[in-house]
Backbone as a ProteinNet text record, in pm:
[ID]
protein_1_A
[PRIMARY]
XXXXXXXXXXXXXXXXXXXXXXXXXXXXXXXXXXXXXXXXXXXXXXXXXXXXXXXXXXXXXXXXXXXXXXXXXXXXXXXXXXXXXXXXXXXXXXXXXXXXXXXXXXXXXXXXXXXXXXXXXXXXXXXXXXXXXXXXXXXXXXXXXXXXXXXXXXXXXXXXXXXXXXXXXXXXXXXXXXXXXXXXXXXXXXXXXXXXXXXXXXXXXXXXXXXXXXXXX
[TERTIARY]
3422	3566.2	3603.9	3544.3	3537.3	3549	3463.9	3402.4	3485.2	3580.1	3689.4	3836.2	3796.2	3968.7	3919.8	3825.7	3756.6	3787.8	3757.5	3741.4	3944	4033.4	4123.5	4197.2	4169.4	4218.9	4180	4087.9	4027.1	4065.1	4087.9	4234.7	4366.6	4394.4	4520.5	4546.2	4424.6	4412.9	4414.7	4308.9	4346.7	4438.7	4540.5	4663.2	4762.2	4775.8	4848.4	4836.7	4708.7	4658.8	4674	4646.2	4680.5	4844	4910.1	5091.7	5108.2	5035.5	5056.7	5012.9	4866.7	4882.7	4935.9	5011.4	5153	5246.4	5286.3	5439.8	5447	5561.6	5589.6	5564.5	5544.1	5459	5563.5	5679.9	5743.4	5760.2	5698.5	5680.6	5539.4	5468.2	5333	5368.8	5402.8	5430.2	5503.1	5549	5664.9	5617.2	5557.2	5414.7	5334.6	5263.6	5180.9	5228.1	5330.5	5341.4	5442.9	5521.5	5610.4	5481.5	5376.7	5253.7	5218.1	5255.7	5273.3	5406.3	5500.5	5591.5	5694.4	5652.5	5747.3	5731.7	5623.6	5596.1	5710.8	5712.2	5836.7	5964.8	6024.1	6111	6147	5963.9	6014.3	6030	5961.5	6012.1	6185.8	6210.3	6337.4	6429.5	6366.8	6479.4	6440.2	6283.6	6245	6399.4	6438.7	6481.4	6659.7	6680.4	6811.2	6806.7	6723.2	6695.2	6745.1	6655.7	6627.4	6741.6	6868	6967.4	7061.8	7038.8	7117.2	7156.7	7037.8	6999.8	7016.1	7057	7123.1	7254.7	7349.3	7421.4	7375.8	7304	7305.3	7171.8	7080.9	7079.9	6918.3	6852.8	6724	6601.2	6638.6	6538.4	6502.1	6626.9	6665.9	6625.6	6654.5	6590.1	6447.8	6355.9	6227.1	6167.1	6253.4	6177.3	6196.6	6305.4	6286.6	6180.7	6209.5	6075.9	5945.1	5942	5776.5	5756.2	5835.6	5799.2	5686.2	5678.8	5579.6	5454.4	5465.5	5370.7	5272.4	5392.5	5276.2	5243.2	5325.4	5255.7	5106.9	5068.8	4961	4858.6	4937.5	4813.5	4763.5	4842.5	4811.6	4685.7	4741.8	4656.8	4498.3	4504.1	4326.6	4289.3	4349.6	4306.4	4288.1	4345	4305	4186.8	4178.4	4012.3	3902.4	3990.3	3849.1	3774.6	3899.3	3833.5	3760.1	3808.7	3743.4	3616.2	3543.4	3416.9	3383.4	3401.6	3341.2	3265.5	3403	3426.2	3347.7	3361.2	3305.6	3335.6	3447.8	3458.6	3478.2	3377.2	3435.6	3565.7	3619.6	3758.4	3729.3	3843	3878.5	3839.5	3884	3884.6	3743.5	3631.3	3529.5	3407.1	3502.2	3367	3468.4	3559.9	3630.5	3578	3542.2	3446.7	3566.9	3599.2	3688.8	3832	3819.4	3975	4027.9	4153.1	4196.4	4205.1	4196.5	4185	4277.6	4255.5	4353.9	4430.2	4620.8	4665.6	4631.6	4614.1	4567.6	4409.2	4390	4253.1	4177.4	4056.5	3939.6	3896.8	3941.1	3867.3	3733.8	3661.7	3511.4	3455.2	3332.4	3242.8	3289.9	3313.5	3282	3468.8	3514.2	3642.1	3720.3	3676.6	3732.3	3826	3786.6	3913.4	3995.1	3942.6	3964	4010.5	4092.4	4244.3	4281.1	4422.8	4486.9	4559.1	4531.2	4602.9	4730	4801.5	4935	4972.9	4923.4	5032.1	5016.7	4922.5	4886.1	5050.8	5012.2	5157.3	5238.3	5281.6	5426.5	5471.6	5393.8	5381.9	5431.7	5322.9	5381.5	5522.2	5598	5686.7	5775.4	5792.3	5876.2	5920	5778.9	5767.9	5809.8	5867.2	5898.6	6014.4	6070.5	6221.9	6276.8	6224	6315.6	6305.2	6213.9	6253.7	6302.6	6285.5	6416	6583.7	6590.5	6729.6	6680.4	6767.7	6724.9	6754.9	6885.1	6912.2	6887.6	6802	6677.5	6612.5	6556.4	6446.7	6537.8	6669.8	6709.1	6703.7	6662.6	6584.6	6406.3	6363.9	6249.8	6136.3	6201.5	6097.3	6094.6	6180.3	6163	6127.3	6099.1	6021.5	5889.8	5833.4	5718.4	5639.3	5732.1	5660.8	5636.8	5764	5720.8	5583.4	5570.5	5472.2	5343.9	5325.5	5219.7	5160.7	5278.4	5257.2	5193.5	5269.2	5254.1	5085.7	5031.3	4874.3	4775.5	4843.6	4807.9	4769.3	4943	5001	4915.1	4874.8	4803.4	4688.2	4645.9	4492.8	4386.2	4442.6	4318.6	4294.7	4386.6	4344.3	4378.8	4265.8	4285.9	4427.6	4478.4	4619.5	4527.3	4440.5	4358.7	4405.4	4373.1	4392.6	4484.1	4610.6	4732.5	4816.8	4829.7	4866.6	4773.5	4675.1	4604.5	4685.5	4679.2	4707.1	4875.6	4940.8	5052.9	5093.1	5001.1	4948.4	4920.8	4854	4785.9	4866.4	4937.1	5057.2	5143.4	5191.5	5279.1	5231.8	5108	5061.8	5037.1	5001.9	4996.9	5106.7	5201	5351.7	5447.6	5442.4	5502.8	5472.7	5363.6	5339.9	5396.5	5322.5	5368.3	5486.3	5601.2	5708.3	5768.9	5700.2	5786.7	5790.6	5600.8	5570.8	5569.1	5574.5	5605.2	5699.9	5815.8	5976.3	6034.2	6002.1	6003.5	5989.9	5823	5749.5	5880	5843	5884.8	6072.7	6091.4	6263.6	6290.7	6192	6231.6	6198.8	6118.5	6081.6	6182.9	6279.8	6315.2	6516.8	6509.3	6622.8	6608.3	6497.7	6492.9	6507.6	6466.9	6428.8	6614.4	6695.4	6842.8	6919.8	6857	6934.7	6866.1	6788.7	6745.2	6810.2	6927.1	7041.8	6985.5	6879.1	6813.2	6760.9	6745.9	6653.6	6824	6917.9	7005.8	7037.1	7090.5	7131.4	7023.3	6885.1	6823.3	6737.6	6845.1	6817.2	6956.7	7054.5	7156.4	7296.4	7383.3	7485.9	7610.3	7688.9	7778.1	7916.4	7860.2	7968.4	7974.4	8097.9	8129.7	7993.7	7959.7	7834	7853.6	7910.3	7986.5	7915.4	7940.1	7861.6	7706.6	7618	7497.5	7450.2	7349	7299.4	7117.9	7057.6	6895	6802.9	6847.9	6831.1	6712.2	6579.8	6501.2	6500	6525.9	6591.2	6682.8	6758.9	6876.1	7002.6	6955.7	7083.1	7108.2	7282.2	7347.9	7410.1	7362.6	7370.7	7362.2
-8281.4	-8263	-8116.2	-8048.9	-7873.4	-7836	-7893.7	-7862.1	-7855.5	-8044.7	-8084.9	-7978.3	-7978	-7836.4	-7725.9	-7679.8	-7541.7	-7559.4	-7627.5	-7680.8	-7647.6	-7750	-7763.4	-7644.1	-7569.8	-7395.5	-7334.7	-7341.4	-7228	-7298.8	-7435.7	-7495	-7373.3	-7440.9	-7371.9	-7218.7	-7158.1	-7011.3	-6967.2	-7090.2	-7093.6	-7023.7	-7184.2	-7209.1	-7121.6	-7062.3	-6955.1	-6819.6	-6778.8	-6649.2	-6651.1	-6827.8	-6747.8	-6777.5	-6860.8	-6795.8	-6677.8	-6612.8	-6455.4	-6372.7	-6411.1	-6359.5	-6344.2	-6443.7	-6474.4	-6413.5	-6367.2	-6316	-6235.9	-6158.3	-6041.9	-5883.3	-5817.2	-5690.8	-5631.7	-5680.5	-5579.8	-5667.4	-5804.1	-5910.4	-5877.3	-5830.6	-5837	-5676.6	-5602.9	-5478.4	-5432.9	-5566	-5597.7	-5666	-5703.5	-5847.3	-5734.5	-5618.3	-5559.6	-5438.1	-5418.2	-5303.7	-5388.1	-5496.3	-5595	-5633.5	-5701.6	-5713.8	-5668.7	-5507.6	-5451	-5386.3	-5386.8	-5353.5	-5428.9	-5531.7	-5665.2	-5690.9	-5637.9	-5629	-5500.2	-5398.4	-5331.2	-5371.4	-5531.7	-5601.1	-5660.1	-5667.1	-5737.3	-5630.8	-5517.8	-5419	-5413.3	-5390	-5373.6	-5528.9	-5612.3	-5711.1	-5736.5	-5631.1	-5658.9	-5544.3	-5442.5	-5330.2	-5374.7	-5464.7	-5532	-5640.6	-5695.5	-5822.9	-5689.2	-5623.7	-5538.7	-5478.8	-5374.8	-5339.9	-5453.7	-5572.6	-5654.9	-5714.3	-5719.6	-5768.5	-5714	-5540.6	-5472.4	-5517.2	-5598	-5643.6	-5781.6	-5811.1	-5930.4	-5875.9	-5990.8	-5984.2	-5880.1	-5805.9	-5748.9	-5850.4	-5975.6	-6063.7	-6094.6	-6072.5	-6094.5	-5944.9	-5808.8	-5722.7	-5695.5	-5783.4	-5760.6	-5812.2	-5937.8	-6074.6	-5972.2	-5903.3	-5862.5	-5737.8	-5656.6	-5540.2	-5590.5	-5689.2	-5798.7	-5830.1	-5812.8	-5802.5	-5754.9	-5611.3	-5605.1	-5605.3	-5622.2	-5633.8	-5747.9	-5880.6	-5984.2	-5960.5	-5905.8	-5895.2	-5813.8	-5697.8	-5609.6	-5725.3	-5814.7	-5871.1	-6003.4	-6040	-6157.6	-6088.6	-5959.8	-5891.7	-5902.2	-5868.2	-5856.9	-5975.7	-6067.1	-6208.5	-6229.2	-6251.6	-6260.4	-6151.6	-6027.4	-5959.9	-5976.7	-5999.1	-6075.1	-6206.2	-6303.9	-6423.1	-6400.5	-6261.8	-6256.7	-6222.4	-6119.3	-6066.1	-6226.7	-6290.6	-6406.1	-6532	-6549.1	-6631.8	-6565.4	-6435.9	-6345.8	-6431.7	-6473.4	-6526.2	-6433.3	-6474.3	-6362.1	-6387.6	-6287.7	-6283.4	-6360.5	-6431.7	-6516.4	-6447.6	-6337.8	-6220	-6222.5	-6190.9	-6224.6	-6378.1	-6449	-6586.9	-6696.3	-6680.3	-6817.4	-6805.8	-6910.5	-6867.8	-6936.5	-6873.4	-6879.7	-6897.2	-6792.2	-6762.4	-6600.1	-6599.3	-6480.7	-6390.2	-6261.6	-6134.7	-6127.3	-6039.9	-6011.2	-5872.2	-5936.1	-5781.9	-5687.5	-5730.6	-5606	-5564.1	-5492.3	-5430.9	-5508.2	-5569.2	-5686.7	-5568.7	-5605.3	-5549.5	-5513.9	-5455.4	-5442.2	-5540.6	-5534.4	-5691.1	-5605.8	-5718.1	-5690.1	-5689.9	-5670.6	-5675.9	-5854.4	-5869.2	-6042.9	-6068.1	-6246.3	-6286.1	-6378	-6484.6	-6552.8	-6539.5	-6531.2	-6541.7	-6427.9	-6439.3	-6312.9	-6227.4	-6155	-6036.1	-6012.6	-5998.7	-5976.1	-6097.5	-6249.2	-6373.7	-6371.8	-6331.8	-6322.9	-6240.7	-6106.1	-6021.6	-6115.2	-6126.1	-6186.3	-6304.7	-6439	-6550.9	-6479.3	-6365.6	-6350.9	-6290.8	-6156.7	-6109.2	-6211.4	-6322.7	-6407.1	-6508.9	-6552.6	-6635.8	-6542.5	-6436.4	-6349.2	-6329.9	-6306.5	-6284.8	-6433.8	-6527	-6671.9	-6669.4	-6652.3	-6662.2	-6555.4	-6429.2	-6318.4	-6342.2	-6481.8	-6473.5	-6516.6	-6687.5	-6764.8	-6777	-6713.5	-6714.7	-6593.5	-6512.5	-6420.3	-6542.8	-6617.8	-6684.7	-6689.5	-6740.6	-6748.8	-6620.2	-6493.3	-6429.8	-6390.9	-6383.6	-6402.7	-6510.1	-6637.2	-6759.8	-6710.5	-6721.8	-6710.7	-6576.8	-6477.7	-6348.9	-6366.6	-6477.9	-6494.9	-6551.1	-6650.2	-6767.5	-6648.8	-6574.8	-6515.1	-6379.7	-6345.8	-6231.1	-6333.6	-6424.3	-6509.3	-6534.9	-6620.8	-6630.5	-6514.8	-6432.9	-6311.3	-6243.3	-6257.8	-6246.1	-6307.5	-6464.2	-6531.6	-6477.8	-6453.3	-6422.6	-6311.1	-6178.3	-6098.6	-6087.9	-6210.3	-6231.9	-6197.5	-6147.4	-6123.6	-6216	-6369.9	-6488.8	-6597.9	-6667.3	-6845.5	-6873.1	-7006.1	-7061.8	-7069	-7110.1	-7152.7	-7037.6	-6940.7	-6812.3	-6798.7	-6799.5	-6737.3	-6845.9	-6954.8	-7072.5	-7109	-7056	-7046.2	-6893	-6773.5	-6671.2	-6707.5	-6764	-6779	-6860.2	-6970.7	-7013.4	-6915.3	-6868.4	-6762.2	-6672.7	-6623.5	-6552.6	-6591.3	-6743.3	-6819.4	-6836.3	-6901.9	-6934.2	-6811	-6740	-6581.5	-6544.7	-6556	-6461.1	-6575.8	-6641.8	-6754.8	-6722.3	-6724.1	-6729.1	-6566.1	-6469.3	-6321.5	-6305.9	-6371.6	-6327.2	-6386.9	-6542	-6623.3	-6625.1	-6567.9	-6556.9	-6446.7	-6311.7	-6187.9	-6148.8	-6192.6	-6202.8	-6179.1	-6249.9	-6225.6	-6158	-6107.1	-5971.5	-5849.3	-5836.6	-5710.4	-5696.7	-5820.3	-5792.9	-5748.2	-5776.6	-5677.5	-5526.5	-5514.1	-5341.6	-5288.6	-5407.4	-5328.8	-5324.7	-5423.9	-5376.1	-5244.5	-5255.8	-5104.1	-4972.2	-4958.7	-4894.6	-4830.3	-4996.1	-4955.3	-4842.1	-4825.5	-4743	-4578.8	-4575.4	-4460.5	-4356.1	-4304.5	-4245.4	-4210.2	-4138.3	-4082	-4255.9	-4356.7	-4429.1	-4580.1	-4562.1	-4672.7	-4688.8	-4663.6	-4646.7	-4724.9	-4727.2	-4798.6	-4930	-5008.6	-5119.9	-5140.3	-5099.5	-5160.9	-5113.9	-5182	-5164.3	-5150.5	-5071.4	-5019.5	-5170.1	-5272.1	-5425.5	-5429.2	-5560.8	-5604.1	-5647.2	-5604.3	-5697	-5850.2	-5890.2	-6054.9	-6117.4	-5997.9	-6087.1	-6119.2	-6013.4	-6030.2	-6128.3	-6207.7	-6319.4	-6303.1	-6336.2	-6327.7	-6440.1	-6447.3	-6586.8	-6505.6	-6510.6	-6460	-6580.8	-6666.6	-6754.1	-6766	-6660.6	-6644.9	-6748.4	-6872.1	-6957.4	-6975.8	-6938.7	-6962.3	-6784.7	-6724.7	-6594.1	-6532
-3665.6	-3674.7	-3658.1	-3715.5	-3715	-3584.8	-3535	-3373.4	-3238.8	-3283.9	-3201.4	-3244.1	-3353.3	-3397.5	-3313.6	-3341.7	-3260.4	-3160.4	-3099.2	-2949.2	-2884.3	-2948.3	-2949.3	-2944.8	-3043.9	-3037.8	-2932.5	-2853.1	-2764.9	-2633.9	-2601	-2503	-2513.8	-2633.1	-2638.5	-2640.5	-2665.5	-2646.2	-2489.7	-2415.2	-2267.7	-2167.5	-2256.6	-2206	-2235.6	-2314.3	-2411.2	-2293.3	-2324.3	-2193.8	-2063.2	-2033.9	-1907.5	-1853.5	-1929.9	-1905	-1918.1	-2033.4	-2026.5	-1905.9	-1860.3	-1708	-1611.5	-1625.4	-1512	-1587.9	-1643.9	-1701.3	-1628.4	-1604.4	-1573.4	-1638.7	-1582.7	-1647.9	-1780.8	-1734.9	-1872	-2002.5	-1934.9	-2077.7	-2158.5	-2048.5	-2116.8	-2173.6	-2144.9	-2189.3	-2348.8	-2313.4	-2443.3	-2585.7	-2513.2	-2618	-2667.6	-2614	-2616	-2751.6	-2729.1	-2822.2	-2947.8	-2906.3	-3031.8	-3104.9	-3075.2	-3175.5	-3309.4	-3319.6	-3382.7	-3478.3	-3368.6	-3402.2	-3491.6	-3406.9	-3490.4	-3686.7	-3721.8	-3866.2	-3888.4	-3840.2	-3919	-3939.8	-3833.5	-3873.8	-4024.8	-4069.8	-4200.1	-4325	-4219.9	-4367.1	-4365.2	-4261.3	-4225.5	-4343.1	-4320.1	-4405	-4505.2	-4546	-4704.3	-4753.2	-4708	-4762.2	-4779.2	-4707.6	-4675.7	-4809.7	-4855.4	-4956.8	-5076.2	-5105.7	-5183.5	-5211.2	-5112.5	-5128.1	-5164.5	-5148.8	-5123.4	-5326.2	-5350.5	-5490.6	-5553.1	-5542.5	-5640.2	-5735.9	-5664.9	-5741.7	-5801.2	-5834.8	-5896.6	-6028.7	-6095.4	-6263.7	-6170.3	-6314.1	-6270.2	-6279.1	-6255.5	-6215.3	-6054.7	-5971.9	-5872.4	-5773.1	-5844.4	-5803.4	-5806.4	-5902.5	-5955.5	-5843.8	-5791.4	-5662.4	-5536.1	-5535.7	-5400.6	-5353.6	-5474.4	-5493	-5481.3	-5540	-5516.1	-5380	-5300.9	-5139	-5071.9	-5096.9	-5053	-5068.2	-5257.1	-5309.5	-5290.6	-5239.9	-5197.5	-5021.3	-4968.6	-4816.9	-4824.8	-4979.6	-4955.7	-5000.2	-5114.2	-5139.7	-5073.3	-4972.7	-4853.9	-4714.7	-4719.5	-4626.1	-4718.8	-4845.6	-4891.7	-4921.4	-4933.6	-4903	-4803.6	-4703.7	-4550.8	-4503	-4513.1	-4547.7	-4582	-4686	-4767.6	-4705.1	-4645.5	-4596.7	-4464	-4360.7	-4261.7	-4279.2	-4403.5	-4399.4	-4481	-4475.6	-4529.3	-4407.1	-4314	-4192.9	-4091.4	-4070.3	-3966	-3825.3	-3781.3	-3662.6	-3518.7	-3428.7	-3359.4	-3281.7	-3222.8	-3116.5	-3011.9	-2983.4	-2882.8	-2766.8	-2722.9	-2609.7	-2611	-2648.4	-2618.1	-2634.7	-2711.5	-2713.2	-2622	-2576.6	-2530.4	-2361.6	-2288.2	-2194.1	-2104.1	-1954.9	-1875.3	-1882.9	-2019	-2038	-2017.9	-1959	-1923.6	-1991.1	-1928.7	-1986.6	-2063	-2185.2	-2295.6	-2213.8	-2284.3	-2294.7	-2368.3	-2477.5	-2584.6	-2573	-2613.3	-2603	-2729.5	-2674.8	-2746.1	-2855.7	-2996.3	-3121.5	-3086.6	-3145.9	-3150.3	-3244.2	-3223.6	-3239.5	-3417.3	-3534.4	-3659.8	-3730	-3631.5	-3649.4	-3614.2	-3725.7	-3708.1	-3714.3	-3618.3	-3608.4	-3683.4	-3783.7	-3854	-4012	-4060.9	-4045.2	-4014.8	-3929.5	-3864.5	-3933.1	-4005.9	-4067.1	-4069.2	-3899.9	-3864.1	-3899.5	-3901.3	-3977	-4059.8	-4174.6	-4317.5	-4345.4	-4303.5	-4375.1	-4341.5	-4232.6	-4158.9	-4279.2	-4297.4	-4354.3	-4485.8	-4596.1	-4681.3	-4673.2	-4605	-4655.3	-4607.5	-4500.6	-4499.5	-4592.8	-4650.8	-4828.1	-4906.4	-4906.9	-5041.9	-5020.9	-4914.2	-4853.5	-4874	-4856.3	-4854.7	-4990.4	-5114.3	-5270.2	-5316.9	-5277.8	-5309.7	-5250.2	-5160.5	-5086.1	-4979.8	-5009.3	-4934.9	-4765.1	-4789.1	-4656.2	-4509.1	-4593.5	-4513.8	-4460.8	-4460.4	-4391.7	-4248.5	-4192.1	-4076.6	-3970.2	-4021.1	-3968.7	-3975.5	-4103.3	-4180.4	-4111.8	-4073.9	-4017.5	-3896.3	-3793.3	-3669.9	-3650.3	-3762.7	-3681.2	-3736.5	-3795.2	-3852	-3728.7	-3697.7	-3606.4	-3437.7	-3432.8	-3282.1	-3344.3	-3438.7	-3429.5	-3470.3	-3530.4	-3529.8	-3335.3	-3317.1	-3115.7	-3030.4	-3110.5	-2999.8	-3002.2	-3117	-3149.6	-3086.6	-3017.2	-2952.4	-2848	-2752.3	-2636.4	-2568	-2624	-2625.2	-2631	-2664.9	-2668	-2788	-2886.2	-2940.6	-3068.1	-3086.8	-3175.3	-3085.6	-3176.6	-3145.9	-3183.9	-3198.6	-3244.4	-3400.7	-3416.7	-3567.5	-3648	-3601.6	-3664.8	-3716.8	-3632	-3670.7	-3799.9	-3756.1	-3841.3	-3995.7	-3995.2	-4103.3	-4163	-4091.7	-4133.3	-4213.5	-4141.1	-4186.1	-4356.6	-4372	-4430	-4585	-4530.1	-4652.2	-4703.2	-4599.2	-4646.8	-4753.1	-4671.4	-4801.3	-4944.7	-4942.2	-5052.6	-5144	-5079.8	-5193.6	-5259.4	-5136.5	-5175.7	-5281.9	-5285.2	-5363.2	-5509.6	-5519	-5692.8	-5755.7	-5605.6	-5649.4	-5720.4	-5649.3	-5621.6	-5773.4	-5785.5	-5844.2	-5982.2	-6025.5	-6148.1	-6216.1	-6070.1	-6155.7	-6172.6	-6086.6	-6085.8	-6258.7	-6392	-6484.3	-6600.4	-6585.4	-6626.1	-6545.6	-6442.9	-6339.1	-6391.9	-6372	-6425.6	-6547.2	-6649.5	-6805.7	-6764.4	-6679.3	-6661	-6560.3	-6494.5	-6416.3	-6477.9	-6585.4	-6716.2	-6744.1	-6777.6	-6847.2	-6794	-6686.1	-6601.9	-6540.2	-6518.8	-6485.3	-6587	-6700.2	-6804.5	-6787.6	-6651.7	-6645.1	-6543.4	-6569.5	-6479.5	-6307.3	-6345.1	-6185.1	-6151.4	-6183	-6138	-6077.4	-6142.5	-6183	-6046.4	-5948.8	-5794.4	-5708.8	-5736.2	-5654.1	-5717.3	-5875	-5883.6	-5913.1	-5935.2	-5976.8	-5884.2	-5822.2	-5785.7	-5868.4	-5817.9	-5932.2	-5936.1	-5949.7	-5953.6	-6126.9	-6166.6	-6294.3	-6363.7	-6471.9	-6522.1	-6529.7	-6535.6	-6546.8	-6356.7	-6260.7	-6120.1	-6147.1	-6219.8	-6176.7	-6255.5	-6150.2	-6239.7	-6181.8	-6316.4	-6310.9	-6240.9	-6114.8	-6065.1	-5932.2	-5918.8	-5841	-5737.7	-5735.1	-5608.7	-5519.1	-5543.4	-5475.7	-5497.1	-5507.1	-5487.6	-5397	-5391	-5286.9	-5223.8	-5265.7	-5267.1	-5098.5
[MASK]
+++++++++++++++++++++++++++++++++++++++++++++++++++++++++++++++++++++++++++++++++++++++++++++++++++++++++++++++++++++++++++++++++++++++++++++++++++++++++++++++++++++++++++++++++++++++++++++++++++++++++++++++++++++++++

């Protein structure tokens, strides 16, 4: 069964590469450097959650600060699982499949689970329970920087969808169970004049509510 999934991924890794061969150069150009780039999107709407949650209770600011804390710790899970898996890169074991855009890792640098969907997966699972309605940007930049790892060549589809995976499951509990702890420190913390501006917005105390789910918010 292992074998036929394996199998199945390195089709679709195929098929994946070589549309990318055919693209046009400023797609592959675009794929090539968004790969990377596309993760500063989610800092970008971790920092938007974060400003955003200032007005509401310091439970709600605690979830969004926990952002990145679960994207660091989805990445050493996903590390950890590669020196475990040791799979090598698609770009070099998939046999009559097209050249990668990106430049083939060196042998030791694995491929199994993908790092870039690990983060992505988590800060998108931390952004949809800091504020739910981040995910309508949050998912669909998960799902294209997962693809694009593909697109570029240097993972299976196994990879990335597992990576994504891992992400979630990490960032969920991060967010959800430290959301509580983190919000009494980060009460306290609001009564600290130099510190009050970057957890608390200057609104009625009567708006903010301690809701690390966002709601309807």
């Amino acid at each position: 069964m292992v074998d036929v999934l394996r199998e199945a991924s390195a089709e679709g890794y195929r098929a994946v590469t070589g549309w990318a061969l055919g693209a046009p150069e400023w797609v592959r150009g675009a794929a090539e450097a968004g790969t990377d780039l596309l993760l500063a999107g989610f800092a970008a709407v971790m920092l938007v959650v974060w400003w955003r949650s200032r007005r509401w209770g310091a439970r709600a600011v605690a979830a969004a600060l926990l952002g990145p804390v679960a994207a660091v710790a989805a990445y050493l899970v996903s590390e950890t699982a590669k020196s475990v898996v040791e799979q090598d890169r698609p770009c070099r074991a998939v046999v009559d499949a097209a050249a990668s855009i990106a430049v083939c890792p060196e042998v030791g640098d694995w491929s199994f689970p993908s790092n870039h969907a690990a983060v992505a997966g988590a800060a998108a699972a931390a952004a949809v329970v800091a504020w739910r309605w981040a995910g309508a940007v949050v998912v669909p930049l998960a799902g294209l920087e997962a693809f694009s790892r593909v697109f570029v060549g240097v993972h299976y589809p196994h990879d990335v969808l597992v990576g994504l995976a891992v992400g979630a499951v990490v960032a969920v509990p991060v967010v959800v169970l430290g959301a509580g702890p983190a919000g009494v420190l980060v009460e306290r913390l609001r009564g600290v004049g130099g510190l009050r501006w970057l957890l608390a917005a200057d609104v009625p105390r009567e708006r903010g509510r301690a809701v690390a789910g966002g709601g309807s918010r």
